[in-house]
CSV table of C-alpha atoms in Angstrom, one decimal:
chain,number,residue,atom,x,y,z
A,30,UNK,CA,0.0,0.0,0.0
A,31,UNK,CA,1.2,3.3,-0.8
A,32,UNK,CA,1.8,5.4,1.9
A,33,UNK,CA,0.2,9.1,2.3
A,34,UNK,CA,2.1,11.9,1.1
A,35,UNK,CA,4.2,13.0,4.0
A,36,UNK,CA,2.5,16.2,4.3
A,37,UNK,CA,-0.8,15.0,4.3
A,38,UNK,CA,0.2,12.9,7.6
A,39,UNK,CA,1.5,15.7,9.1
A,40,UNK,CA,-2.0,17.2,8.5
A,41,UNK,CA,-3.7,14.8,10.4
A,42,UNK,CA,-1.3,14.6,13.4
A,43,UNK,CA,-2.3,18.5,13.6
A,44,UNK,CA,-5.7,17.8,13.5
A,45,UNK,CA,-5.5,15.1,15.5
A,46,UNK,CA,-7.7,12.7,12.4
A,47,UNK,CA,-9.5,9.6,14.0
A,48,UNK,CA,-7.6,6.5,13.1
A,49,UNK,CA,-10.2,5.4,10.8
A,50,UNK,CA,-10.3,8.1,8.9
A,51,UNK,CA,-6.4,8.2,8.4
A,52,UNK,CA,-7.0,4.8,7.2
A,53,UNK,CA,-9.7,5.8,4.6
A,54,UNK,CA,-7.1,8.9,3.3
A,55,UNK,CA,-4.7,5.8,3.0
A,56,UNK,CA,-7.1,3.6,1.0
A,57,UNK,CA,-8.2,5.9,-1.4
A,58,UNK,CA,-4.2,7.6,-1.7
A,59,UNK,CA,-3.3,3.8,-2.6
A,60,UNK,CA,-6.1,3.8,-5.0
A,61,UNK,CA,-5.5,6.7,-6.6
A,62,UNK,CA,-1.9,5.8,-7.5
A,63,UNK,CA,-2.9,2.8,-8.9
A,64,UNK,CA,-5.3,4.2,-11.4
A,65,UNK,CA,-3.4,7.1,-12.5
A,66,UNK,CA,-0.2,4.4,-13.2
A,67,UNK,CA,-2.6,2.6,-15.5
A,68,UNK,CA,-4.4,5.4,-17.6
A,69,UNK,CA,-0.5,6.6,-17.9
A,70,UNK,CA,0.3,3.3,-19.0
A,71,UNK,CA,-2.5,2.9,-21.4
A,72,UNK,CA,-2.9,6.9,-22.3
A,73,UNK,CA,0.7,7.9,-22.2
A,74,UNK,CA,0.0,11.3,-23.6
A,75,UNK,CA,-2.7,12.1,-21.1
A,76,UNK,CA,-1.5,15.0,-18.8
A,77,UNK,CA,-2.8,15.8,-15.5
A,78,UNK,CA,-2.0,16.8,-12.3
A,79,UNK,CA,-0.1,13.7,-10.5
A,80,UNK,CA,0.7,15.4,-7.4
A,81,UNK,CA,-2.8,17.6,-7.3
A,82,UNK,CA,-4.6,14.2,-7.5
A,83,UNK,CA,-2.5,12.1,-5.1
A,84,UNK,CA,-2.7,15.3,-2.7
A,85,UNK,CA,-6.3,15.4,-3.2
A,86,UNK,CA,-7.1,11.6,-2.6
A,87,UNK,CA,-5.4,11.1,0.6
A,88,UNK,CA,-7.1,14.3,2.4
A,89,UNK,CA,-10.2,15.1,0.4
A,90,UNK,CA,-11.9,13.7,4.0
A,91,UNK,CA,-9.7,16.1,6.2
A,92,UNK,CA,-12.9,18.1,6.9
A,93,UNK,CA,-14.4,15.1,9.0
A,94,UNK,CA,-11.6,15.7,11.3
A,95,UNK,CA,-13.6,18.4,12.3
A,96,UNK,CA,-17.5,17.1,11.6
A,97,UNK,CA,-16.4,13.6,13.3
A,98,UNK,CA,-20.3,12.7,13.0
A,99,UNK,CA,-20.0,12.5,9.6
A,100,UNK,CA,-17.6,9.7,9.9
A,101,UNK,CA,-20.5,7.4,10.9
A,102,UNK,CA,-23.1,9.1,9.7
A,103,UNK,CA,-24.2,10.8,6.0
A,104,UNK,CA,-23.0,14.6,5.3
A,105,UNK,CA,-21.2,17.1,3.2
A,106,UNK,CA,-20.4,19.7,6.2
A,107,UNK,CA,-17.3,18.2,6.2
A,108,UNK,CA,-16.3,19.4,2.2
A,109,UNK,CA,-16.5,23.0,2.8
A,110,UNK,CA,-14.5,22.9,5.8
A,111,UNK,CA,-11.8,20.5,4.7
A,112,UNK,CA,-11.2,22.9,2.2
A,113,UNK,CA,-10.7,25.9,4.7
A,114,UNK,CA,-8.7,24.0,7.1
A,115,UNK,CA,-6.5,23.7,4.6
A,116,UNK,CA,-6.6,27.0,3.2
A,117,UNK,CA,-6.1,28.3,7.0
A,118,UNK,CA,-2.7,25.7,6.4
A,119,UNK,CA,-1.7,27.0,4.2
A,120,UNK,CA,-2.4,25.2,1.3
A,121,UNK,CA,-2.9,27.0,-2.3
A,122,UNK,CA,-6.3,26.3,-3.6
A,123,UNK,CA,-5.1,23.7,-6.5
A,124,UNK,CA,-4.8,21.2,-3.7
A,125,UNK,CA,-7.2,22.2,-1.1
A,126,UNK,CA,-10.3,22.1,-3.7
A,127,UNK,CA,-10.4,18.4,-3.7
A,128,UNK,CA,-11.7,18.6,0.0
A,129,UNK,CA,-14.6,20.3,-1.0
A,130,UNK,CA,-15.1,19.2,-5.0
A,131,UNK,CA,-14.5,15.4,-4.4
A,132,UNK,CA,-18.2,14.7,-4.2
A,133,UNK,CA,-19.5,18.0,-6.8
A,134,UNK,CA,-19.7,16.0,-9.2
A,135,UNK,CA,-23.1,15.1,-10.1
A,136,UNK,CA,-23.8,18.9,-9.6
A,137,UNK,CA,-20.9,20.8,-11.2
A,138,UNK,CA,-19.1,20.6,-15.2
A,139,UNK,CA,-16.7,23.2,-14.6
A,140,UNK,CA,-15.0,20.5,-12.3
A,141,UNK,CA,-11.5,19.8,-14.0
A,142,UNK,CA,-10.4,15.9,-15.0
A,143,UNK,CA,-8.1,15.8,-11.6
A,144,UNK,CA,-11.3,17.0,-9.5
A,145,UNK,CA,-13.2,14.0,-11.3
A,146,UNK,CA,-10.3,11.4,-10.6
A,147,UNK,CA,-10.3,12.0,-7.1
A,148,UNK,CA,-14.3,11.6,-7.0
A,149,UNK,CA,-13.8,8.1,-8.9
A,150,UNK,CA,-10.7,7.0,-6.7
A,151,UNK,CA,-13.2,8.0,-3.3
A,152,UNK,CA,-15.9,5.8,-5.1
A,153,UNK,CA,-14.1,2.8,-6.4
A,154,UNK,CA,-12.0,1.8,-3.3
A,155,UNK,CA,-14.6,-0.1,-1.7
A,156,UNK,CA,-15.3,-1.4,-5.7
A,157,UNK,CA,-18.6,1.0,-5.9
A,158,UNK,CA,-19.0,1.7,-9.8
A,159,UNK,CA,-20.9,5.0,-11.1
A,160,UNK,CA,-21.4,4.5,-14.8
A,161,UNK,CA,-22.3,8.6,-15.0
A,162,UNK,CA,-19.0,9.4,-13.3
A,163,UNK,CA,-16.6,7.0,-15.4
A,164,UNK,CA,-18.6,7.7,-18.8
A,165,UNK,CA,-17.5,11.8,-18.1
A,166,UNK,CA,-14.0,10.5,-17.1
A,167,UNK,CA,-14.2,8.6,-20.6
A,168,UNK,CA,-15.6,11.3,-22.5
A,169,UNK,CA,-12.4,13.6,-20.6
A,170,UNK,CA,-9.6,11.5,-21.6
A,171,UNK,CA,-10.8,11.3,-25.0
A,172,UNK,CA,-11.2,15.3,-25.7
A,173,UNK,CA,-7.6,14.8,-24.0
A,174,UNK,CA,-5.9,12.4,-25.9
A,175,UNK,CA,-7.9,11.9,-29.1
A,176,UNK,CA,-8.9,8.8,-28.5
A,177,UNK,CA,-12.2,7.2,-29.5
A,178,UNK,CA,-14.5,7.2,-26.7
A,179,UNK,CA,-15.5,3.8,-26.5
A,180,UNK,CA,-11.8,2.0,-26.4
A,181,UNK,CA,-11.6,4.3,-23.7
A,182,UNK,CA,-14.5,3.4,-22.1
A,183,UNK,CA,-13.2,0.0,-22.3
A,184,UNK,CA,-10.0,0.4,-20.9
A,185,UNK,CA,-11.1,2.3,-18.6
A,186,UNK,CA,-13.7,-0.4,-17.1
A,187,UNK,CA,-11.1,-3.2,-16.9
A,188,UNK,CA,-8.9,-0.6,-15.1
A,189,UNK,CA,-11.6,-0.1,-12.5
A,190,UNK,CA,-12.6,-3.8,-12.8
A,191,UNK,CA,-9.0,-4.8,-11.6
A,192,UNK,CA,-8.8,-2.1,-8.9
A,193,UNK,CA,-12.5,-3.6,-7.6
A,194,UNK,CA,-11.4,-6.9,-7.1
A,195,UNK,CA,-9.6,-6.2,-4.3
A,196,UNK,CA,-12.0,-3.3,-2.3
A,197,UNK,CA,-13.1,-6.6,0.1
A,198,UNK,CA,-9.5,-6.4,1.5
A,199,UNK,CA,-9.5,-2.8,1.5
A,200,UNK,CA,-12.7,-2.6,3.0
A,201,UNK,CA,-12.0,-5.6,6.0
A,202,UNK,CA,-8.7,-3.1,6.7
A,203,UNK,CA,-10.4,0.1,7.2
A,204,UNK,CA,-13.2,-1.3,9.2
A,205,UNK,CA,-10.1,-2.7,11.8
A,206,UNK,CA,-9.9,1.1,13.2
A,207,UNK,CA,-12.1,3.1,15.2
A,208,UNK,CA,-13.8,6.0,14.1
């Protein structure tokens, strides 16, 4: 598993983050990685924002730090703040945005390809699959690369097939600390 970015632990020592949700930052870092090696591998001449997005994935949940409820319990309190903690950290805005655009989705197209990766790397950890979110993904890396949409589409569905197969582990590991 690949660890979280050194400065994102140092985040939640400051905040003093609930085990669990250090572990679900790790998960979905880890996840992230892994999915942005493999569209590199199969869509070398896609460019994005490596750093932003692994940045992004291991503390768009920072915010729950603060809303702890929401660890346990359904809310978006959590995004807005996330993003001003970091802010208030000093953070510039290209990496604190993912706190609060990780789950915009469904309600925002100005959101860039790196926002929409770290919203897919939240979902897919625990192997949940939102055809709306990957066929936008699809239709991204195809204005980006040329491609045609549905080899894309295709690629991109074993990707998160392969990266699903394993969200039972991922899941039995998270549930292992407390909230």
């Amino acid at each position: 598993m690949h660890p979280l970015p050194k400065q994102v632990s140092v985040i939640c020592q400051v905040v003093n983050a609930p085990p669990r949700l250090v572990a679900h930052l790790t998960l979905v870092h880890d996840v992230a990685v892994n999915l942005i090696k493999e569209l590199h591998q199969h869509f070398p001449e896609l460019s994005v924002d490596d750093e932003g997005i692994f940045f992004g994935a291991a503390s768009h949940d920072i915010g729950k730090s603060l809303y702890r409820s929401e660890l346990v319990e359904a809310g978006n309190t959590h995004e807005l703040a996330g993003e001003r903690l970091l802010l208030k950290m000093g953070f510039d805005e290209r990496l604190a945005r993912f706190a609060r655009t990780h789950a915009a989705w469904p309600n925002d197209d100005a959101l860039s390809l790196e926002d929409l990766l770290v919203s897919l790397a939240d979902n897919c950890w625990k192997g949940k699959r939102i055809a709306k979110l990957e066929t936008l993904i699809a239709e991204r890396i195809t204005a980006a690369t040329g491609k045609e949409v549905w080899s894309v589409y295709i690629l991109l569905d074993d990707i998160l097939q392969k990266l699903a197969e394993t969200a039972d582990d991922r899941l039995e590991w998270q549930a292992q600390f407390p909230a």
